[in-house]
C-alpha atoms as one frame of an Amber mdcrd trajectory, in Angstrom:
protein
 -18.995  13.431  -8.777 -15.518  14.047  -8.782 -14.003  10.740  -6.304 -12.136
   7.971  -7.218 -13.289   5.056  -4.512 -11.360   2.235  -3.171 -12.080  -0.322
  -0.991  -9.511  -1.978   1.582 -10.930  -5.486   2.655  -9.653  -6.966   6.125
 -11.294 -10.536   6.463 -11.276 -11.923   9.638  -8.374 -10.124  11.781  -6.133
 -11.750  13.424  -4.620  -9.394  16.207  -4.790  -5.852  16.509  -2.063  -4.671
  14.286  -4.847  -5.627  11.531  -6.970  -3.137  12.232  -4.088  -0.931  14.264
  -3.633   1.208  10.894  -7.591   2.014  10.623  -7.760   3.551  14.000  -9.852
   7.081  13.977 -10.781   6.111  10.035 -14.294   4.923   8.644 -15.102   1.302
   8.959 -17.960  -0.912   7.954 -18.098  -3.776   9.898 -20.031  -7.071   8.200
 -20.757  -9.995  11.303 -20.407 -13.238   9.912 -19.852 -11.358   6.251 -23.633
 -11.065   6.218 -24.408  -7.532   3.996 -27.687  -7.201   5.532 -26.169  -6.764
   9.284 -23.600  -4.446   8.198 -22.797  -1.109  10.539 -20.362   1.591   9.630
 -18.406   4.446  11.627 -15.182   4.849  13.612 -13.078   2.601  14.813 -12.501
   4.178  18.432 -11.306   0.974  20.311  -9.814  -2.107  19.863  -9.934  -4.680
  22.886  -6.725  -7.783  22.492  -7.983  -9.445  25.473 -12.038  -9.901  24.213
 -11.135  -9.740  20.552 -13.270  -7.219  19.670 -13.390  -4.047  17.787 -15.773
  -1.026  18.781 -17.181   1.448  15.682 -19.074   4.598  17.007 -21.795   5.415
  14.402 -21.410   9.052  13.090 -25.548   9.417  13.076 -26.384   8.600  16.434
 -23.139   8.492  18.252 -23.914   4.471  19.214 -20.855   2.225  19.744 -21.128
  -1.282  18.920 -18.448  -3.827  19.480 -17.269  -6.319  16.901 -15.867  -9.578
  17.145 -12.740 -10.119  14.905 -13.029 -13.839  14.553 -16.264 -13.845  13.175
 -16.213  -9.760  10.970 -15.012  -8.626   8.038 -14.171  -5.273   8.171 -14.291
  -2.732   5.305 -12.336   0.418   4.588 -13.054   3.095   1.931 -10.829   5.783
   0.666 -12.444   8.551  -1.457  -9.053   9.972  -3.968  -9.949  12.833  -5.918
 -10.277  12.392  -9.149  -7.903  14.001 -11.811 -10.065  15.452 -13.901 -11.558
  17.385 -10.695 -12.425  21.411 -11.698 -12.903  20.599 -15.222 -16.141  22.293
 -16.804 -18.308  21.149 -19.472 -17.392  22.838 -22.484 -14.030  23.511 -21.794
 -11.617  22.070 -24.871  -8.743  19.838 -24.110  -5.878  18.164 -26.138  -4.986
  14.504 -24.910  -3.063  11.259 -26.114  -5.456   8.852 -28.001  -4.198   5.016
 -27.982  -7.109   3.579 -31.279  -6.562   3.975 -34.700  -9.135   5.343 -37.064
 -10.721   1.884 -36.969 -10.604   1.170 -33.436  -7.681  -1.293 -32.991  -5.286
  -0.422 -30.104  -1.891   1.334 -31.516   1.386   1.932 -29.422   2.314   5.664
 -30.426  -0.869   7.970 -29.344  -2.185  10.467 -31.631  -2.909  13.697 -30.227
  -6.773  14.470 -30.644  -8.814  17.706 -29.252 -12.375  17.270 -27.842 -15.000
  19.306 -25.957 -15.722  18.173 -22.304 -19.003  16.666 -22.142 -19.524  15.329
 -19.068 -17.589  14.815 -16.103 -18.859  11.642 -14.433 -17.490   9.408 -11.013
 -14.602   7.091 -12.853 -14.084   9.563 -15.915 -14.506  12.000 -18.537 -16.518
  12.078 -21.777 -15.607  14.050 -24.769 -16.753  15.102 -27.835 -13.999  14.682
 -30.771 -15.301  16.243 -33.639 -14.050  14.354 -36.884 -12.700  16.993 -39.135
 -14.043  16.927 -43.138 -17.436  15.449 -42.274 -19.343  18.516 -40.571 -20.004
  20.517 -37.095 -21.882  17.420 -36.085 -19.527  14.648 -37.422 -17.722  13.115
 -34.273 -17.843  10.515 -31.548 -17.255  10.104 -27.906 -13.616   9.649 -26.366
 -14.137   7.809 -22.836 -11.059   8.945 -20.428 -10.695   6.708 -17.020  -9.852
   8.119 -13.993  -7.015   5.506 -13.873  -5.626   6.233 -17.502  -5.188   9.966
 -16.769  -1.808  10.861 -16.629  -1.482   8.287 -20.106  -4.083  10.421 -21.464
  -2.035  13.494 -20.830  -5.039  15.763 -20.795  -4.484  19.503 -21.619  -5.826
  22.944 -22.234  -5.840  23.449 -26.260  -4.683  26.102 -28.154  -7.775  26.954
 -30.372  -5.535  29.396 -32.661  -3.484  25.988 -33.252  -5.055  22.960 -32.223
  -8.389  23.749 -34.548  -8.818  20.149 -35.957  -7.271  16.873 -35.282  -3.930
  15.751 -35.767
């Protein structure tokens, strides 16, 4: 999975201009913040005058209306994730902010490591550790969130052969 998810919370609305900016986007609705009774779709219709919110479910086309006193409301947004279109196996220089022993440092070195999975909130890759064998390495753990401090690249295998 290649999606960054976050969630946009709206306890208990007030007035319509709460909800106003969800119109026509995916809502769950949770009455009396109760998980178990919770019901997602569109928001198609929002009602000053009764207070209440109306969420069409994409399934079975079913609108149910909300009160706002009593609902929280829910929004997700799906981002894409940075590292979306990037393959297993491909090789990739990036910033590294550890030391040899672990402890946080402020000026990066620049590693290269194998892509070995690409999972939901990041990428995991193999850094080989040069002098100590093919199979000598460990696992560098790249957050969706950290990406652009990562500064993730293609490598230049002619130049970029073993770690700096």
């Amino acid at each position: 999975m290649s999606e960054l998810r976050t969630d946009t919370w709206i306890d208990y609305p007030e007035t319509a201009d709460d909800l106003l900016p969800f119109m026509g986007k995916h809502l769950v609705a949770y009455p009396f913040a109760q998980a178990a009774e919770k019901s997602g779709g569109q928001l198609i219709g929002l009602n000053p005058a009764e207070l209440t919110a109306s969420i069409r479910r994409y399934d079975t086309g079913e609108v149910t209306e909300f009160p706002w006193p009593t609902t929280k409301f829910r929004h997700t947004t799906i981002v894409e994730s940075p590292y979306a279109g990037l393959e297993v196996g491909a090789v990739r220089r990036f910033e590294w902010f550890e030391c040899e022993d672990g402890y946080p440092i402020d000026t990066p070195r620049t590693l290269v490591g194998t892509v070995d999975s690409v999972q939901a909130g990041q990428i995991v890759l193999w850094v080989r550790e040069p002098g100590f064998g093919a199979a000598s390495g460990w696992w560098a753990h790249l957050k969706n969130e950290d990406a652009e401090k990562h500064n993730l690249r293609p490598a230049n295998l002619k130049t970029d052969r073993k770690n700096c």
